[in-house]
Amino acid sequence: GAVVSQHPSRVICKSGTSVKIECRSLDFQATTMFWYRQFPKQSLMLMATSNEGSKATYEQGVEKDKFLINHASLTLSTLTVTSAHPEDSSFYICRTGSGGADTQYFGPGTRLTVL
Amino acid sequence: GQNIDQPTEMTATEGAIVQINCTYQTSGFNGLFWYQQHAGEAPTFLSYNVLDGLEEKGRFSSFLSRSKGYSYLLLKELQMKDSASYLCAVRDNTGGFKTIFGAGTRLFVKA
């Protein structure tokens, strides 16, 4: 099956810094990437949908200037949390899958802790 | 909009059978997924239903009734390692394909 990698797996940063999370599809071309956020004991919340070569589509309530998404190639999408604050501490997960696929491939997730 | 409901927690005994229910409301239903998620890890795919009926895959089975907006995940011969959260997720084709997740059901398997 398809493999999606995510880096870093864990990151601890100071408030006010920016953090970049990378999501790579290792053996297929990912034209679409979904970014989710999950707070403890809560479900995955869709943040945005990125398409290769175009601007990301953000869900209602997600600040596009704070969560910058870049999908410049078919194998790499990045999420940058700018000026991170403690309330941004969460588990961030990317997911991809072709339009007709019955399965969807998640990255292993990134645990962000903002002090 | 979409709404997905599933029980918050369930407890079952090793070797037993457990059924986790999920009800949903969505305007553009395009399939229902079940995922297993262990604490601190990403979800792993269990099943996908787009037509009514039962899909069986080893110890896990998933059922869908589109007219009732209802699905269940059936786990047989429970093992301790099955203790995890089980996420029901619905794909909606309104305004582009999106997959919306329920809050998850935390299953505790006891000896």
Short mmCIF file of C-alpha atoms in Angstrom, two decimals:
data_model
loop_
_atom_site.label_atom_id
_atom_site.label_comp_id
_atom_site.label_asym_id
_atom_site.label_seq_id
_atom_site.Cartn_x
_atom_site.Cartn_y
_atom_site.Cartn_z
CA GLY A 1 0.00 0.00 0.00
CA ALA A 2 0.90 3.63 -0.27
CA VAL A 3 3.19 5.11 2.33
CA VAL A 4 3.03 8.64 3.63
CA SER A 5 5.78 10.01 5.84
CA GLN A 6 5.56 12.98 8.12
CA HIS A 7 8.37 14.97 9.70
CA PRO A 8 9.04 15.79 12.45
CA SER A 9 7.19 13.27 14.58
CA ARG A 10 7.51 15.47 17.65
CA VAL A 11 8.42 19.10 18.10
CA ILE A 12 8.61 21.35 21.12
CA CYS A 13 8.96 25.06 20.52
CA LYS A 14 8.70 28.35 22.30
CA SER A 15 5.68 30.58 21.93
CA GLY A 16 6.03 32.93 18.98
CA THR A 17 8.17 30.69 16.81
CA SER A 18 7.12 29.06 13.56
CA VAL A 19 7.10 25.33 12.93
CA LYS A 20 7.09 23.56 9.58
CA ILE A 21 5.63 20.09 9.21
CA GLU A 22 6.37 18.08 6.09
CA CYS A 23 4.23 15.37 4.61
CA ARG A 24 5.63 13.21 1.82
CA SER A 25 4.05 10.54 -0.31
CA LEU A 26 6.75 7.98 -0.86
CA ASP A 27 5.55 5.81 -3.71
CA PHE A 28 2.75 7.65 -5.48
CA GLN A 29 1.79 11.10 -6.66
CA ALA A 30 -0.42 12.96 -4.24
CA THR A 31 -2.38 15.62 -6.06
CA THR A 32 -4.46 16.30 -2.97
CA MET A 33 -3.42 16.42 0.67
CA PHE A 34 -5.69 16.90 3.64
CA TRP A 35 -4.43 18.38 6.90
CA TYR A 36 -6.11 17.51 10.19
CA ARG A 37 -5.65 18.57 13.77
CA GLN A 38 -6.57 16.45 16.75
CA PHE A 39 -6.76 17.64 20.34
CA PRO A 40 -6.54 15.08 23.18
CA LYS A 41 -9.53 12.76 23.33
CA GLN A 42 -11.16 14.54 20.42
CA SER A 43 -11.66 13.57 16.83
CA LEU A 44 -9.75 14.69 13.79
CA MET A 45 -10.77 18.12 12.58
CA LEU A 46 -10.17 18.94 8.94
CA MET A 47 -8.13 22.12 8.68
CA ALA A 48 -7.53 22.47 4.98
CA THR A 49 -7.29 20.74 1.64
CA SER A 50 -4.27 21.39 -0.51
CA ASN A 51 -3.96 20.67 -4.19
CA GLU A 52 -0.65 20.53 -6.00
CA GLY A 53 0.12 23.79 -7.70
CA SER A 54 -2.81 25.77 -6.34
CA LYS A 55 -3.92 27.52 -3.18
CA ALA A 56 -5.20 25.50 -0.29
CA THR A 57 -8.86 25.52 0.70
CA TYR A 58 -9.31 26.21 4.39
CA GLU A 59 -12.19 25.07 6.58
CA GLN A 60 -14.30 27.62 8.35
CA GLY A 61 -12.59 28.96 11.45
CA VAL A 62 -9.07 28.03 10.36
CA GLU A 63 -6.80 31.04 9.88
CA LYS A 64 -5.04 30.75 6.55
CA ASP A 65 -2.41 33.31 7.53
CA LYS A 66 -1.53 31.33 10.61
CA PHE A 67 -1.51 27.87 9.07
CA LEU A 68 0.39 28.20 5.82
CA ILE A 69 0.07 25.28 3.45
CA ASN A 70 2.29 24.70 0.47
CA HIS A 71 1.87 21.87 -2.02
CA ALA A 72 4.53 22.67 -4.56
CA SER A 73 5.13 19.13 -5.79
CA LEU A 74 3.22 15.90 -6.19
CA THR A 75 5.15 14.28 -3.36
CA LEU A 76 5.42 17.03 -0.77
CA SER A 77 2.98 19.18 1.16
CA THR A 78 3.99 21.37 4.08
CA LEU A 79 2.05 22.96 6.91
CA THR A 80 3.69 25.87 8.71
CA VAL A 81 2.28 26.99 12.02
CA THR A 82 3.32 30.63 12.25
CA SER A 83 3.81 32.43 15.54
CA ALA A 84 2.76 29.35 17.45
CA HIS A 85 1.02 29.70 20.80
CA PRO A 86 0.28 27.13 23.51
CA GLU A 87 -3.28 26.70 22.22
CA ASP A 88 -1.80 25.45 18.93
CA SER A 89 -0.38 22.44 20.76
CA SER A 90 -2.00 19.48 19.09
CA PHE A 91 -1.51 16.39 16.97
CA TYR A 92 -1.28 17.33 13.29
CA ILE A 93 -1.90 14.63 10.69
CA CYS A 94 -1.79 14.69 6.92
CA ARG A 95 -3.80 12.38 4.73
CA THR A 96 -3.88 11.70 1.04
CA GLY A 97 -5.72 9.42 -1.32
CA SER A 98 -6.70 9.47 -4.95
CA GLY A 99 -10.18 10.60 -5.86
CA GLY A 100 -11.58 7.15 -6.46
CA ALA A 101 -9.71 5.27 -3.77
CA ASP A 102 -11.53 3.35 -1.11
CA THR A 103 -8.62 3.67 1.23
CA GLN A 104 -7.00 6.80 2.53
CA TYR A 105 -3.42 7.04 3.64
CA PHE A 106 -2.49 8.92 6.77
CA GLY A 107 0.90 10.17 7.73
CA PRO A 108 2.09 9.07 11.18
CA GLY A 109 1.33 12.49 12.66
CA THR A 110 3.29 15.29 14.32
CA ARG A 111 2.93 16.08 18.01
CA LEU A 112 3.41 19.81 18.47
CA THR A 113 3.94 21.25 21.93
CA VAL A 114 4.22 25.00 22.29
CA LEU A 115 5.64 26.21 25.59
CA GLY B 1 -23.93 20.33 7.31
CA GLN B 2 -22.75 17.01 8.62
CA ASN B 3 -23.27 15.31 11.94
CA ILE B 4 -21.76 12.04 13.09
CA ASP B 5 -22.67 10.36 16.37
CA GLN B 6 -21.05 7.40 18.06
CA PRO B 7 -20.79 6.32 21.70
CA THR B 8 -17.97 7.86 23.67
CA GLU B 9 -16.76 4.72 25.40
CA MET B 10 -17.42 0.99 25.48
CA THR B 11 -15.99 -1.85 27.52
CA ALA B 12 -15.91 -5.49 26.49
CA THR B 13 -14.29 -8.72 27.55
CA GLU B 14 -11.47 -10.51 25.77
CA GLY B 15 -12.85 -13.14 23.39
CA ALA B 16 -16.26 -11.49 23.19
CA ILE B 17 -18.02 -9.64 20.37
CA VAL B 18 -18.65 -5.91 20.41
CA GLN B 19 -20.69 -3.70 18.10
CA ILE B 20 -19.90 0.00 17.76
CA ASN B 21 -22.69 2.04 16.23
CA CYS B 22 -22.48 5.21 14.19
CA THR B 23 -25.28 7.41 12.92
CA TYR B 24 -24.78 10.25 10.51
CA GLN B 25 -26.52 13.04 8.68
CA THR B 26 -25.00 14.39 5.53
CA SER B 27 -26.27 15.97 2.33
CA GLY B 28 -23.91 14.30 -0.13
CA PHE B 29 -23.07 10.84 1.20
CA ASN B 30 -20.24 9.19 -0.68
CA GLY B 31 -19.04 6.43 1.58
CA LEU B 32 -18.36 5.60 5.21
CA PHE B 33 -15.05 4.62 6.74
CA TRP B 34 -14.05 2.99 9.99
CA TYR B 35 -10.60 3.60 11.42
CA GLN B 36 -8.74 2.29 14.44
CA GLN B 37 -6.57 4.72 16.34
CA HIS B 38 -4.25 3.88 19.20
CA ALA B 39 -3.27 6.69 21.53
CA GLY B 40 -0.64 8.97 20.04
CA GLU B 41 -0.76 7.34 16.64
CA ALA B 42 -2.40 8.09 13.32
CA PRO B 43 -5.59 6.25 12.39
CA THR B 44 -5.34 3.01 10.47
CA PHE B 45 -7.91 2.01 7.88
CA LEU B 46 -10.33 -0.78 8.77
CA SER B 47 -13.20 -0.67 6.31
CA TYR B 48 -15.08 1.28 3.69
CA ASN B 49 -18.77 0.95 2.84
CA VAL B 50 -20.51 2.77 0.04
CA LEU B 51 -23.37 0.34 -0.62
CA ASP B 52 -25.85 -1.09 1.87
CA GLY B 53 -24.96 -4.33 3.53
CA LEU B 54 -22.30 -6.10 5.49
CA GLU B 55 -18.62 -6.17 4.60
CA GLU B 56 -16.60 -8.82 6.40
CA LYS B 57 -12.85 -8.73 6.77
CA GLY B 58 -11.42 -11.21 9.20
CA ARG B 59 -12.43 -10.43 12.77
CA PHE B 60 -13.86 -7.07 11.72
CA SER B 61 -17.12 -6.47 9.87
CA SER B 62 -18.84 -3.24 8.92
CA PHE B 63 -22.48 -2.66 8.07
CA LEU B 64 -24.15 0.24 6.31
CA SER B 65 -27.75 1.33 5.86
CA ARG B 66 -27.87 4.50 3.80
CA SER B 67 -31.61 4.98 4.21
CA LYS B 68 -31.22 4.98 7.98
CA GLY B 69 -27.94 6.90 8.06
CA TYR B 70 -26.53 4.10 10.18
CA SER B 71 -23.43 1.97 10.31
CA TYR B 72 -21.83 -0.37 12.77
CA LEU B 73 -18.44 -1.94 13.24
CA LEU B 74 -18.46 -5.46 14.62
CA LEU B 75 -15.37 -6.84 16.29
CA LYS B 76 -15.24 -10.57 17.01
CA GLU B 77 -12.92 -12.62 19.22
CA LEU B 78 -11.75 -9.50 20.97
CA GLN B 79 -8.10 -9.26 21.88
CA MET B 80 -6.42 -6.95 24.35
CA LYS B 81 -4.69 -5.18 21.47
CA ASP B 82 -8.10 -4.12 20.16
CA SER B 83 -8.27 -1.56 22.95
CA ALA B 84 -8.23 1.68 20.96
CA SER B 85 -10.44 4.43 19.63
CA TYR B 86 -12.64 3.58 16.65
CA LEU B 87 -13.47 6.45 14.35
CA CYS B 88 -16.48 6.56 12.06
CA ALA B 89 -15.90 8.90 9.12
CA VAL B 90 -18.19 9.96 6.30
CA ARG B 91 -17.11 11.16 2.90
CA ASP B 92 -19.27 13.96 1.59
CA ASN B 93 -19.19 15.17 -1.99
CA THR B 94 -20.88 18.49 -1.32
CA GLY B 95 -18.50 21.20 -2.44
CA GLY B 96 -15.72 18.76 -3.14
CA PHE B 97 -14.86 15.46 -1.53
CA LYS B 98 -14.25 15.80 2.19
CA THR B 99 -14.05 13.17 4.88
CA ILE B 100 -15.53 14.19 8.20
CA PHE B 101 -14.71 12.24 11.33
CA GLY B 102 -16.87 11.39 14.29
CA ALA B 103 -15.54 11.92 17.80
CA GLY B 104 -14.55 8.28 18.10
CA THR B 105 -15.47 5.47 20.45
CA ARG B 106 -12.87 4.43 23.00
CA LEU B 107 -13.01 0.68 23.42
CA PHE B 108 -11.54 -0.94 26.52
CA VAL B 109 -10.97 -4.68 26.32
CA LYS B 110 -10.59 -6.33 29.70
CA ALA B 111 -9.31 -9.77 30.53
#
